[in-house]
Amino acid sequence: MKKISDSLLETINNNTFIQFGFYHHLFNLTQLANFIRPLVQIKTKKDLKSSSALVMALSRLQKEKAKKILKMEHYKIKNLTIYSRLITLTYSRTQEVVNKIDQIYNEIQKNNGYIALTQGTNELTIIINDESEAIVKKQIKDQPINVARNLGAVCIKFEKKYYDTPGLLYYLLQQVFLQGVSIREITSTFTEVIIYVDQKNVKLIFDTFYNQF
């Protein structure tokens, strides 16, 4: 049977949202205790009639762990790259559209253009430089479900050792949200995360990441 203090620490550290707010003193501890009490009860197998014991434990833990704040400097980012003048075209993911992707990709690459793809079960989004729009529309005759223009992107490349590190992606996205910026698209690979935002916000997001490490 786990101690309450151990269960609290585990609950906080397993949730990056709670971890960030707790270590930055953003939460009312009574409200936080009420929120996580059901989770702690499951871990400890104890019926906690009130949250008072949790509030006291949270207060002690917050003082003890005040310096344990997740910062970008804990990670080593290899490179930041900006891409400008991008658009996205979203289509229904039909076999006809999928069959055209190789031709589109090869033609854009031949012109040294930018292209990235994201796809789900029912939709497929093509991300390209705005000057490549004609190439896509020449190959795909269907009307796109959505077209988003005036976009840019920031590509964050990090060390491969951080692939299994909990919280890295959350931290990157958190920095964007804290600036009040909407994310239009996001793509990722083994050691890269590319965040697409409105062109007017690209420099702000680049500077935000750059100043974190």
Short mmCIF file of C-alpha atoms in Angstrom, two decimals:
data_model
loop_
_atom_site.label_atom_id
_atom_site.label_comp_id
_atom_site.label_asym_id
_atom_site.label_seq_id
_atom_site.Cartn_x
_atom_site.Cartn_y
_atom_site.Cartn_z
CA MET A 1 0.00 0.00 0.00
CA LYS A 2 1.49 3.32 -1.06
CA LYS A 3 1.90 6.32 1.20
CA ILE A 4 -0.15 9.40 0.40
CA SER A 5 2.99 11.48 -0.18
CA ASP A 6 4.40 8.92 -2.63
CA SER A 7 1.11 8.71 -4.50
CA LEU A 8 0.89 12.50 -4.70
CA LEU A 9 4.37 12.79 -6.15
CA GLU A 10 3.68 10.04 -8.68
CA THR A 11 0.37 11.61 -9.73
CA ILE A 12 1.95 15.03 -10.20
CA ASN A 13 4.99 13.79 -12.11
CA ASN A 14 2.89 11.58 -14.39
CA ASN A 15 0.83 14.56 -15.59
CA THR A 16 2.85 17.32 -17.22
CA PHE A 17 -0.04 19.79 -16.98
CA ILE A 18 -0.36 19.31 -13.22
CA GLN A 19 3.41 19.21 -12.85
CA PHE A 20 3.85 22.57 -14.58
CA GLY A 21 1.11 24.29 -12.57
CA PHE A 22 2.18 22.77 -9.27
CA TYR A 23 5.86 23.63 -9.48
CA HIS A 24 5.08 27.14 -10.72
CA HIS A 25 2.61 27.71 -7.84
CA LEU A 26 -0.29 28.31 -10.22
CA PHE A 27 -2.84 26.13 -8.42
CA ASN A 28 -5.05 26.69 -5.42
CA LEU A 29 -3.90 23.69 -3.37
CA THR A 30 -7.37 22.99 -1.99
CA GLN A 31 -8.86 22.82 -5.48
CA LEU A 32 -5.94 20.71 -6.68
CA ALA A 33 -6.38 18.32 -3.75
CA ASN A 34 -10.08 17.91 -4.55
CA PHE A 35 -9.22 17.20 -8.18
CA ILE A 36 -6.59 14.53 -7.58
CA ARG A 37 -8.14 12.91 -4.49
CA PRO A 38 -9.86 10.14 -6.51
CA LEU A 39 -6.55 9.30 -8.20
CA VAL A 40 -4.71 9.14 -4.88
CA GLN A 41 -7.44 6.98 -3.33
CA ILE A 42 -7.00 4.43 -6.10
CA LYS A 43 -3.22 4.34 -5.68
CA THR A 44 -3.26 4.17 -1.87
CA LYS A 45 -6.43 2.07 -1.54
CA LYS A 46 -7.49 4.45 1.23
CA ASP A 47 -10.87 6.15 1.60
CA LEU A 48 -9.97 9.80 2.08
CA LYS A 49 -13.04 11.43 3.62
CA SER A 50 -11.73 14.95 3.02
CA SER A 51 -8.93 16.66 1.13
CA SER A 52 -7.34 18.30 4.18
CA ALA A 53 -4.57 15.71 4.50
CA LEU A 54 -3.83 16.07 0.80
CA VAL A 55 -3.64 19.86 1.08
CA MET A 56 -1.06 19.57 3.86
CA ALA A 57 0.92 16.98 1.91
CA LEU A 58 0.80 19.14 -1.23
CA SER A 59 2.03 22.16 0.69
CA ARG A 60 5.00 20.22 2.09
CA LEU A 61 5.78 18.69 -1.29
CA GLN A 62 5.62 22.05 -3.04
CA LYS A 63 8.18 23.51 -0.65
CA GLU A 64 10.47 20.50 -0.96
CA LYS A 65 10.31 20.30 -4.75
CA ALA A 66 10.05 24.00 -5.61
CA LYS A 67 13.25 23.91 -7.66
CA LYS A 68 12.17 20.97 -9.79
CA ILE A 69 10.75 22.90 -12.75
CA LEU A 70 10.73 21.53 -16.27
CA LYS A 71 12.78 23.86 -18.45
CA MET A 72 13.91 23.74 -22.04
CA GLU A 73 17.50 23.90 -20.87
CA HIS A 74 17.09 20.32 -19.63
CA TYR A 75 17.04 19.29 -23.28
CA LYS A 76 19.58 19.82 -26.02
CA ILE A 77 17.96 21.15 -29.16
CA LYS A 78 20.09 20.69 -32.26
CA ASN A 79 18.54 23.24 -34.56
CA LEU A 80 15.63 25.58 -35.23
CA THR A 81 14.48 26.24 -38.79
CA ILE A 82 11.82 28.60 -40.15
CA TYR A 83 9.68 27.94 -43.22
CA SER A 84 7.58 30.73 -44.74
CA ARG A 85 4.82 31.26 -47.31
CA LEU A 86 3.15 27.90 -46.77
CA ILE A 87 -0.38 26.73 -47.45
CA THR A 88 -2.30 23.59 -46.55
CA LEU A 89 -4.81 21.79 -48.74
CA THR A 90 -6.98 19.15 -47.10
CA TYR A 91 -8.74 16.51 -49.20
CA SER A 92 -10.92 13.49 -48.56
CA ARG A 93 -8.59 10.51 -48.37
CA THR A 94 -9.76 8.71 -51.49
CA GLN A 95 -7.66 6.19 -53.39
CA GLU A 96 -7.53 8.60 -56.34
CA VAL A 97 -6.00 11.34 -54.17
CA VAL A 98 -3.53 8.93 -52.56
CA ASN A 99 -2.41 7.70 -55.98
CA LYS A 100 -1.47 11.25 -57.01
CA ILE A 101 0.79 11.92 -54.04
CA ASP A 102 3.97 10.43 -55.54
CA GLN A 103 3.64 12.55 -58.67
CA ILE A 104 3.03 15.70 -56.64
CA TYR A 105 5.92 14.96 -54.32
CA ASN A 106 8.38 14.30 -57.14
CA GLU A 107 7.43 17.43 -59.08
CA ILE A 108 7.67 19.71 -56.06
CA GLN A 109 10.98 18.17 -54.96
CA LYS A 110 12.33 18.63 -58.49
CA ASN A 111 11.65 22.36 -58.09
CA ASN A 112 13.28 22.38 -54.61
CA GLY A 113 9.92 23.17 -53.06
CA TYR A 114 8.61 22.35 -49.59
CA ILE A 115 6.14 19.51 -49.11
CA ALA A 116 4.89 17.62 -46.06
CA LEU A 117 1.91 15.31 -45.62
CA THR A 118 -0.37 14.43 -42.76
CA GLN A 119 -3.15 11.92 -43.05
CA GLY A 120 -5.81 10.37 -40.92
CA THR A 121 -8.46 7.76 -41.61
CA ASN A 122 -10.66 10.02 -43.73
CA GLU A 123 -8.60 13.09 -44.62
CA LEU A 124 -5.22 13.94 -46.09
CA THR A 125 -3.49 17.32 -45.80
CA ILE A 126 -0.75 18.50 -48.13
CA ILE A 127 1.52 21.28 -46.84
CA ILE A 128 3.44 23.15 -49.53
CA ASN A 129 4.95 26.48 -50.55
CA ASP A 130 2.26 28.76 -51.94
CA GLU A 131 3.90 28.74 -55.39
CA SER A 132 3.38 24.95 -55.61
CA GLU A 133 -0.40 25.17 -55.33
CA ALA A 134 -0.85 24.89 -59.09
CA ILE A 135 1.10 21.60 -59.12
CA VAL A 136 -1.28 20.04 -56.60
CA LYS A 137 -4.42 21.30 -58.31
CA LYS A 138 -3.18 20.06 -61.68
CA GLN A 139 -2.93 16.52 -60.29
CA ILE A 140 -5.95 16.50 -57.95
CA LYS A 141 -9.16 17.66 -59.59
CA ASP A 142 -11.32 17.27 -56.47
CA GLN A 143 -12.12 20.42 -54.54
CA PRO A 144 -10.20 20.55 -51.25
CA ILE A 145 -12.20 20.36 -48.04
CA ASN A 146 -10.16 23.24 -46.66
CA VAL A 147 -7.39 25.57 -47.78
CA ALA A 148 -5.35 27.54 -45.23
CA ARG A 149 -3.03 30.26 -46.50
CA ASN A 150 -0.42 32.62 -45.06
CA LEU A 151 1.16 29.98 -42.86
CA GLY A 152 4.69 29.46 -41.66
CA ALA A 153 6.45 26.80 -39.62
CA VAL A 154 9.13 26.33 -37.01
CA CYS A 155 11.04 23.03 -37.15
CA ILE A 156 12.61 21.88 -33.88
CA LYS A 157 15.29 19.21 -34.22
CA PHE A 158 16.40 17.46 -31.04
CA GLU A 159 18.76 14.70 -29.92
CA LYS A 160 17.49 11.15 -30.53
CA LYS A 161 18.03 10.30 -26.85
CA TYR A 162 14.96 12.43 -26.03
CA TYR A 163 12.61 10.31 -28.15
CA ASP A 164 11.36 8.42 -25.08
CA THR A 165 11.47 11.42 -22.74
CA PRO A 166 8.00 12.20 -21.33
CA GLY A 167 6.93 15.82 -21.56
CA LEU A 168 9.12 17.15 -24.38
CA LEU A 169 6.33 17.47 -26.95
CA TYR A 170 3.98 18.80 -24.31
CA TYR A 171 6.53 21.42 -23.30
CA LEU A 172 7.00 22.58 -26.89
CA LEU A 173 3.27 22.91 -27.48
CA GLN A 174 2.82 24.57 -24.11
CA GLN A 175 5.19 27.37 -25.09
CA VAL A 176 3.07 28.06 -28.18
CA PHE A 177 -0.17 28.10 -26.19
CA LEU A 178 1.29 30.38 -23.52
CA GLN A 179 1.90 32.92 -26.29
CA GLY A 180 -1.77 32.71 -27.25
CA VAL A 181 -0.95 31.32 -30.70
CA SER A 182 -3.13 28.77 -32.49
CA ILE A 183 -1.42 25.74 -34.02
CA ARG A 184 -2.70 25.10 -37.55
CA GLU A 185 -0.89 21.80 -38.15
CA ILE A 186 1.82 19.73 -36.52
CA THR A 187 4.04 17.04 -38.02
CA SER A 188 6.77 14.98 -36.41
CA THR A 189 9.43 12.40 -37.15
CA PHE A 190 11.94 10.53 -34.99
CA THR A 191 13.94 13.65 -34.06
CA GLU A 192 11.91 16.55 -35.48
CA VAL A 193 8.74 18.39 -34.59
CA ILE A 194 7.34 20.94 -37.05
CA ILE A 195 4.74 23.38 -35.76
CA TYR A 196 2.67 25.30 -38.32
CA VAL A 197 1.18 28.65 -37.32
CA ASP A 198 -0.04 31.80 -39.04
CA GLN A 199 2.84 33.54 -40.81
CA LYS A 200 2.50 36.61 -38.58
CA ASN A 201 3.31 34.46 -35.52
CA VAL A 202 6.34 32.58 -36.86
CA LYS A 203 8.98 34.96 -35.51
CA LEU A 204 7.28 35.06 -32.10
CA ILE A 205 7.34 31.26 -31.84
CA PHE A 206 10.91 31.04 -33.13
CA ASP A 207 12.05 33.59 -30.53
CA THR A 208 10.09 31.79 -27.81
CA PHE A 209 11.92 28.51 -28.45
CA TYR A 210 15.27 30.20 -29.07
CA ASN A 211 15.14 32.01 -25.73
CA GLN A 212 14.35 28.81 -23.82
CA PHE A 213 17.75 27.20 -24.30
#
